[in-house]
XYZ file of C-alpha atoms in Angstrom:
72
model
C -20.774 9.066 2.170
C -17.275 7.479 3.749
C -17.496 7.179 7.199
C -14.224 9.396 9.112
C -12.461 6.125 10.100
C -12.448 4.703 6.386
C -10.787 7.850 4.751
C -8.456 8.304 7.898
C -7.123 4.766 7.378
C -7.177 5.457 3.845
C -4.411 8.452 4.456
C -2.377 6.296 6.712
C -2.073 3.857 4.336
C -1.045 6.379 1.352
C 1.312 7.861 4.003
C 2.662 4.394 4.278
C 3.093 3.742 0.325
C 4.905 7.583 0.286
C 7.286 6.329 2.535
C 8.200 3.139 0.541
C 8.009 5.104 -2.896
C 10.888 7.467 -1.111
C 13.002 4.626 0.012
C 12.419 2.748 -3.346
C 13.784 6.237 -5.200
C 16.685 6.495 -2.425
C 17.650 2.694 -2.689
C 17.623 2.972 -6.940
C 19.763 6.016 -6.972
C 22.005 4.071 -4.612
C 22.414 1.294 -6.896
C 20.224 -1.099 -4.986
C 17.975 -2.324 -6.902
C 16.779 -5.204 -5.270
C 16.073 -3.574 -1.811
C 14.435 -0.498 -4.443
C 12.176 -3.210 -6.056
C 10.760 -4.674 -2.923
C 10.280 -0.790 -1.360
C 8.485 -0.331 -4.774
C 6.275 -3.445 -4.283
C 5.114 -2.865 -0.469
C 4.467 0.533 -2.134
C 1.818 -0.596 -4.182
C 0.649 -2.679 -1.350
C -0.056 -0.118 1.075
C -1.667 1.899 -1.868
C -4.023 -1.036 -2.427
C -5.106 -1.611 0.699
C -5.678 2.418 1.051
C -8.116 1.912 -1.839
C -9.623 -1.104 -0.385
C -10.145 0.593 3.033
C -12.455 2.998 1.739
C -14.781 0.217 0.701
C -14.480 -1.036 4.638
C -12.503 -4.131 3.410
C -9.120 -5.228 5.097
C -6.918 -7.854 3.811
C -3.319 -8.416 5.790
C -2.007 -11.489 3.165
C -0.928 -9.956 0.258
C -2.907 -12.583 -1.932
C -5.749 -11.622 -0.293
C -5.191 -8.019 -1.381
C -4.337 -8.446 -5.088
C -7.150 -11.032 -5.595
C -9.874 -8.418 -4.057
C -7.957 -5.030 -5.701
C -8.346 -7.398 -9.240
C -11.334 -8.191 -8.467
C -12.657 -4.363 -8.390
């Protein structure tokens, strides 16, 4: 069973990737698709790292994430 602090930093972090996903979808219906592409990207970061956190891992470099996320 997940500890409480695992899944709590789980939902932060999937708060944290709904918040980019909105500002990618506001930023692409502006027209702005470079800022909408990176708010898409740290999307999928903070969604990563959600995952990861419920295995107790933490990785702040982004390589660090997408080699352990690959990895699983």
């Amino acid at each position: 069973m997940l500890d409480a602090a695992r899944i709590d930093l789980s939902k932060y972090r999937l708060e944290r990737a709904g918040e980019m996903l909105k500002t990618a979808r506001r930023d692409l219906d502006a027209g702005d698709y470079a800022s909408a592409n990176n708010r898409a990207y740290y999307c999928i970061f903070h969604a990563m790292r959600a995952t990861l956190a419920l295995t107790g891992e933490d990785y702040k470099k982004h390589s660090g994430v997408i080699s352990r996320f690959s990895e699983q």
